[in-house]
Coordinates of C-alpha atoms and ligand atoms in Angstrom, one line a residue:
M1 CA -9.0 3.5 -5.1
Q2 CA -6.2 1.0 -5.8
L3 CA -5.8 -1.8 -3.4
F4 CA -2.2 -2.9 -2.5
L5 CA -1.4 -5.8 -0.1
D6 CA 1.0 -4.8 2.7
G7 CA 3.1 -8.0 3.1
S8 CA 5.0 -10.7 1.3
D9 CA 2.8 -13.8 1.5
I10 CA 3.3 -14.9 -2.1
D11 CA 0.6 -17.6 -2.2
K12 CA -2.1 -15.3 -1.0
I13 CA -0.9 -12.4 -3.2
R14 CA -1.0 -14.7 -6.2
K15 CA -4.4 -15.9 -5.2
Y16 CA -6.0 -12.5 -4.9
S17 CA -4.2 -11.2 -8.0
D18 CA -6.0 -13.9 -9.9
F19 CA -9.3 -12.3 -8.6
G20 CA -8.3 -9.0 -10.2
V21 CA -8.6 -7.1 -6.9
I22 CA -4.9 -6.5 -6.1
D23 CA -3.2 -3.6 -7.8
G24 CA 0.2 -3.7 -6.1
V25 CA 2.2 -4.7 -3.0
T26 CA 4.2 -2.8 -0.4
T27 CA 7.0 -4.2 1.8
N28 CA 9.2 -2.8 4.5
P29 CA 12.2 -4.1 6.4
S30 CA 10.0 -5.6 9.1
I31 CA 8.0 -7.5 6.5
I32 CA 11.2 -8.8 5.0
L33 CA 12.4 -9.9 8.4
K34 CA 9.2 -11.7 9.1
S35 CA 9.4 -13.5 5.7
G36 CA 12.8 -15.0 6.7
K37 CA 13.8 -14.8 3.0
N38 CA 16.3 -12.9 0.9
M39 CA 14.9 -9.4 0.1
I40 CA 16.0 -9.4 -3.6
E41 CA 14.3 -12.8 -4.1
V42 CA 11.1 -11.7 -2.3
I43 CA 10.8 -8.5 -4.4
S44 CA 11.6 -10.4 -7.6
E45 CA 8.9 -13.0 -6.9
L46 CA 6.3 -10.4 -5.9
A47 CA 7.1 -8.3 -9.0
S48 CA 6.5 -11.3 -11.2
V49 CA 3.1 -12.1 -9.7
V50 CA 1.7 -8.6 -9.6
S51 CA 1.7 -6.3 -12.6
G52 CA 1.4 -3.1 -10.5
S53 CA 3.8 -1.3 -8.2
V54 CA 5.9 -3.4 -5.7
S55 CA 7.5 -1.2 -3.1
A56 CA 11.0 -2.2 -1.9
E57 CA 12.5 -0.1 0.9
V58 CA 16.2 1.0 1.1
S59 CA 18.1 0.4 4.3
A60 CA 20.7 3.3 3.8
L61 CA 20.3 6.5 5.8
D62 CA 22.4 8.8 3.6
S63 CA 21.3 10.0 0.3
E64 CA 24.2 8.7 -1.8
K65 CA 23.8 5.1 -0.5
M66 CA 20.0 5.4 -0.8
V67 CA 20.4 6.2 -4.5
R68 CA 22.8 3.3 -5.1
E69 CA 20.4 0.9 -3.2
G70 CA 17.4 2.4 -5.1
M71 CA 19.1 1.9 -8.5
K72 CA 19.8 -1.7 -7.6
L73 CA 16.3 -2.4 -6.3
S74 CA 14.8 -0.8 -9.4
E75 CA 16.8 -3.1 -11.6
I76 CA 15.0 -6.1 -10.2
A77 CA 11.9 -5.5 -12.3
K78 CA 10.2 -2.6 -14.2
N79 CA 7.3 -2.4 -11.6
V80 CA 9.6 -2.0 -8.5
T81 CA 8.9 1.3 -6.6
V82 CA 11.8 2.4 -4.4
K83 CA 10.7 3.2 -0.9
L84 CA 12.5 5.9 0.9
P85 CA 12.0 7.4 4.4
I86 CA 10.9 11.1 4.6
T87 CA 14.1 12.6 5.8
W88 CA 16.3 15.3 4.2
D89 CA 18.5 12.5 2.8
G90 CA 15.5 10.7 1.6
L91 CA 14.1 13.7 -0.2
R92 CA 17.4 14.3 -1.9
A93 CA 17.5 10.7 -3.0
C94 CA 13.9 10.9 -4.1
N95 CA 14.7 13.9 -6.3
T96 CA 17.7 12.1 -7.9
L97 CA 15.8 8.8 -8.5
S98 CA 12.6 10.5 -9.7
K99 CA 14.6 12.5 -12.3
K100 CA 16.0 9.2 -13.6
G101 CA 12.4 8.1 -14.1
I102 CA 12.5 5.7 -11.2
S103 CA 9.2 5.4 -9.2
V104 CA 9.6 6.5 -5.5
N105 CA 7.3 5.9 -2.5
M106 CA 8.1 8.3 0.4
T107 CA 7.3 6.4 3.6
L108 CA 6.9 7.0 7.3
C109 CA 4.8 10.1 6.6
F110 CA 3.2 11.5 9.7
S111 CA 2.5 15.1 8.7
S112 CA 1.1 17.1 5.8
S113 CA 4.3 19.2 5.7
Q114 CA 6.2 16.0 5.1
A115 CA 3.8 15.1 2.3
L116 CA 4.2 18.5 0.7
L117 CA 8.0 18.0 0.6
A118 CA 7.6 14.5 -0.8
A119 CA 5.5 15.8 -3.7
K120 CA 7.9 18.7 -4.4
A121 CA 10.8 16.2 -4.5
G122 CA 8.9 14.2 -7.3
A123 CA 7.7 11.2 -5.4
E124 CA 5.2 9.0 -7.2
Y125 CA 3.7 7.9 -3.9
V126 CA 3.6 9.3 -0.4
S127 CA 2.7 6.9 2.5
P128 CA 0.8 8.5 5.4
F129 CA 0.7 6.0 8.3
I130 CA -2.8 6.1 9.8
G131 CA -2.7 3.3 12.4
R132 CA 0.5 4.5 14.1
L133 CA -1.0 8.0 14.5
D134 CA -4.2 6.4 16.0
D135 CA -1.9 4.5 18.4
L136 CA -0.9 8.0 19.8
N137 CA -4.6 8.9 20.2
L138 CA -4.5 11.1 17.2
E139 CA -7.0 11.0 14.3
G140 CA -4.7 9.3 11.7
I141 CA -7.4 9.5 9.0
D142 CA -7.3 13.3 9.2
L143 CA -3.9 13.2 7.7
I144 CA -5.3 11.7 4.5
S145 CA -7.9 14.5 4.1
D146 CA -5.3 17.2 4.8
I147 CA -2.9 15.8 2.2
K148 CA -5.7 15.4 -0.3
L149 CA -6.7 19.0 0.2
I150 CA -3.2 20.3 -0.1
Y151 CA -2.3 18.2 -3.2
S152 CA -5.6 19.3 -4.9
H153 CA -4.7 23.0 -4.5
Y154 CA -1.5 22.6 -6.4
K155 CA -2.4 19.7 -8.6
F156 CA 0.5 17.6 -7.4
S157 CA 0.6 14.2 -9.2
T158 CA 2.0 12.4 -6.2
K159 CA -0.4 9.6 -5.2
I160 CA -1.7 9.3 -1.6
L161 CA -0.9 5.7 -0.5
A162 CA -2.7 5.2 2.8
A163 CA -0.6 2.9 5.0
S164 CA -0.5 1.4 8.5
I165 CA -4.1 0.3 8.0
R166 CA -5.5 -1.7 10.8
T167 CA -9.3 -2.0 10.2
T168 CA -11.8 -2.4 7.4
N169 CA -13.2 1.0 8.6
H170 CA -9.8 2.6 7.8
V171 CA -10.2 1.2 4.2
K172 CA -13.7 2.7 3.9
Q173 CA -12.6 6.1 5.3
C174 CA -9.7 6.2 2.9
A175 CA -12.0 5.4 0.0
R176 CA -14.5 8.1 1.1
L177 CA -11.7 10.7 1.2
G178 CA -10.4 9.7 -2.2
A179 CA -7.0 8.3 -1.2
D180 CA -5.4 7.0 -4.4
V181 CA -4.2 3.7 -2.9
A182 CA -4.7 1.8 0.4
T183 CA -2.1 -0.7 1.3
I184 CA -3.8 -3.3 3.5
P185 CA -2.4 -6.2 5.6
L186 CA -3.7 -9.6 4.6
D187 CA -5.9 -10.1 7.7
V188 CA -7.8 -6.9 7.1
F189 CA -8.0 -7.4 3.4
E190 CA -9.7 -10.8 3.9
K191 CA -12.3 -9.2 6.1
L192 CA -13.3 -6.7 3.4
I193 CA -15.7 -9.3 1.8
K194 CA -17.3 -10.4 5.0
H195 CA -20.9 -9.5 6.0
P196 CA -23.2 -11.6 8.1
L197 CA -26.2 -10.7 6.0
T198 CA -24.4 -11.9 2.8
E199 CA -23.7 -15.3 4.6
S200 CA -27.2 -15.8 6.0
G201 CA -28.8 -14.6 2.7
L202 CA -26.8 -17.0 0.7
N203 CA -27.6 -19.9 3.0
Q204 CA -31.3 -19.2 2.6
F205 CA -31.2 -18.8 -1.2
T206 CA -29.1 -22.0 -1.5
A207 CA -31.6 -24.0 0.7
D208 CA -34.6 -22.6 -1.2
W209 CA -33.0 -23.4 -4.6
E210 CA -32.3 -27.0 -3.6
K211 CA -36.0 -27.3 -2.7
T212 CA -37.0 -26.3 -6.3
G213 CA -35.3 -29.4 -7.6
Q214 CA -34.0 -27.5 -10.6
S215 CA -30.5 -27.2 -12.1
I216 CA -29.1 -24.7 -14.6
I217 CA -26.0 -26.7 -15.8
Ligands
LIG1 C1 3.5 0.8 4.5 O1 4.0 0.7 3.4 C2 4.0 0.0 5.7 O2 4.6 -1.2 5.2 C3 2.9 -0.4 6.6 O3 1.7 0.0 6.2 C4 3.2 -0.1 8.0 O4 2.1 -0.6 8.8 P1 2.2 -0.9 10.4 O5 2.1 0.4 11.1 O6 1.1 -1.8 10.7 O7 3.6 -1.5 10.6

């Protein structure tokens, strides 16, 4: 499973890219607002730091403007993926942009029928939002398994990009179900490495090693 960071914190994204564990980045209008920066500059910087896909979302609601915005965003860098909402206009724009060879991520996916349409329209990615379904007392993770099953029947190449991830358990569940990508907020991402037994075990090994009086380098 590829790991994307869901955010725009350039220092942290650069840091984890250097560890070889970040495959891409996703943004949305709320993330751009929070950054307080110009969107074109943010996307350009992210795309230069990460070699994989960087999702940049259009603001237009009608397909013709979505295509124009999408073309402009895709010109920022080769690895920009144009993010479009799953609406009829979004699907039409997806079809147009995909036929031009532009990578599209269909976002705000809350049902498997929407995911089916996204795949038919040629999207490279579809983004089912797990956490927001959980917020409604639904099993968000079930959407990942449903889409996985449907896509496998018809061998769609659209990648399942699990989004709206709130917990490390969400990440584990997505990996178990075979999601192609999980886009993870920074706070959850940083928790992926943590385990109390790793910490206590390392403390013990370090203390015992010091008692040996040896050194390797
Ligand atoms: C996905 O691409 C979205 O940016 C994101 O995952 C939304 O998550 P949220 O529901 O926590 O806002």
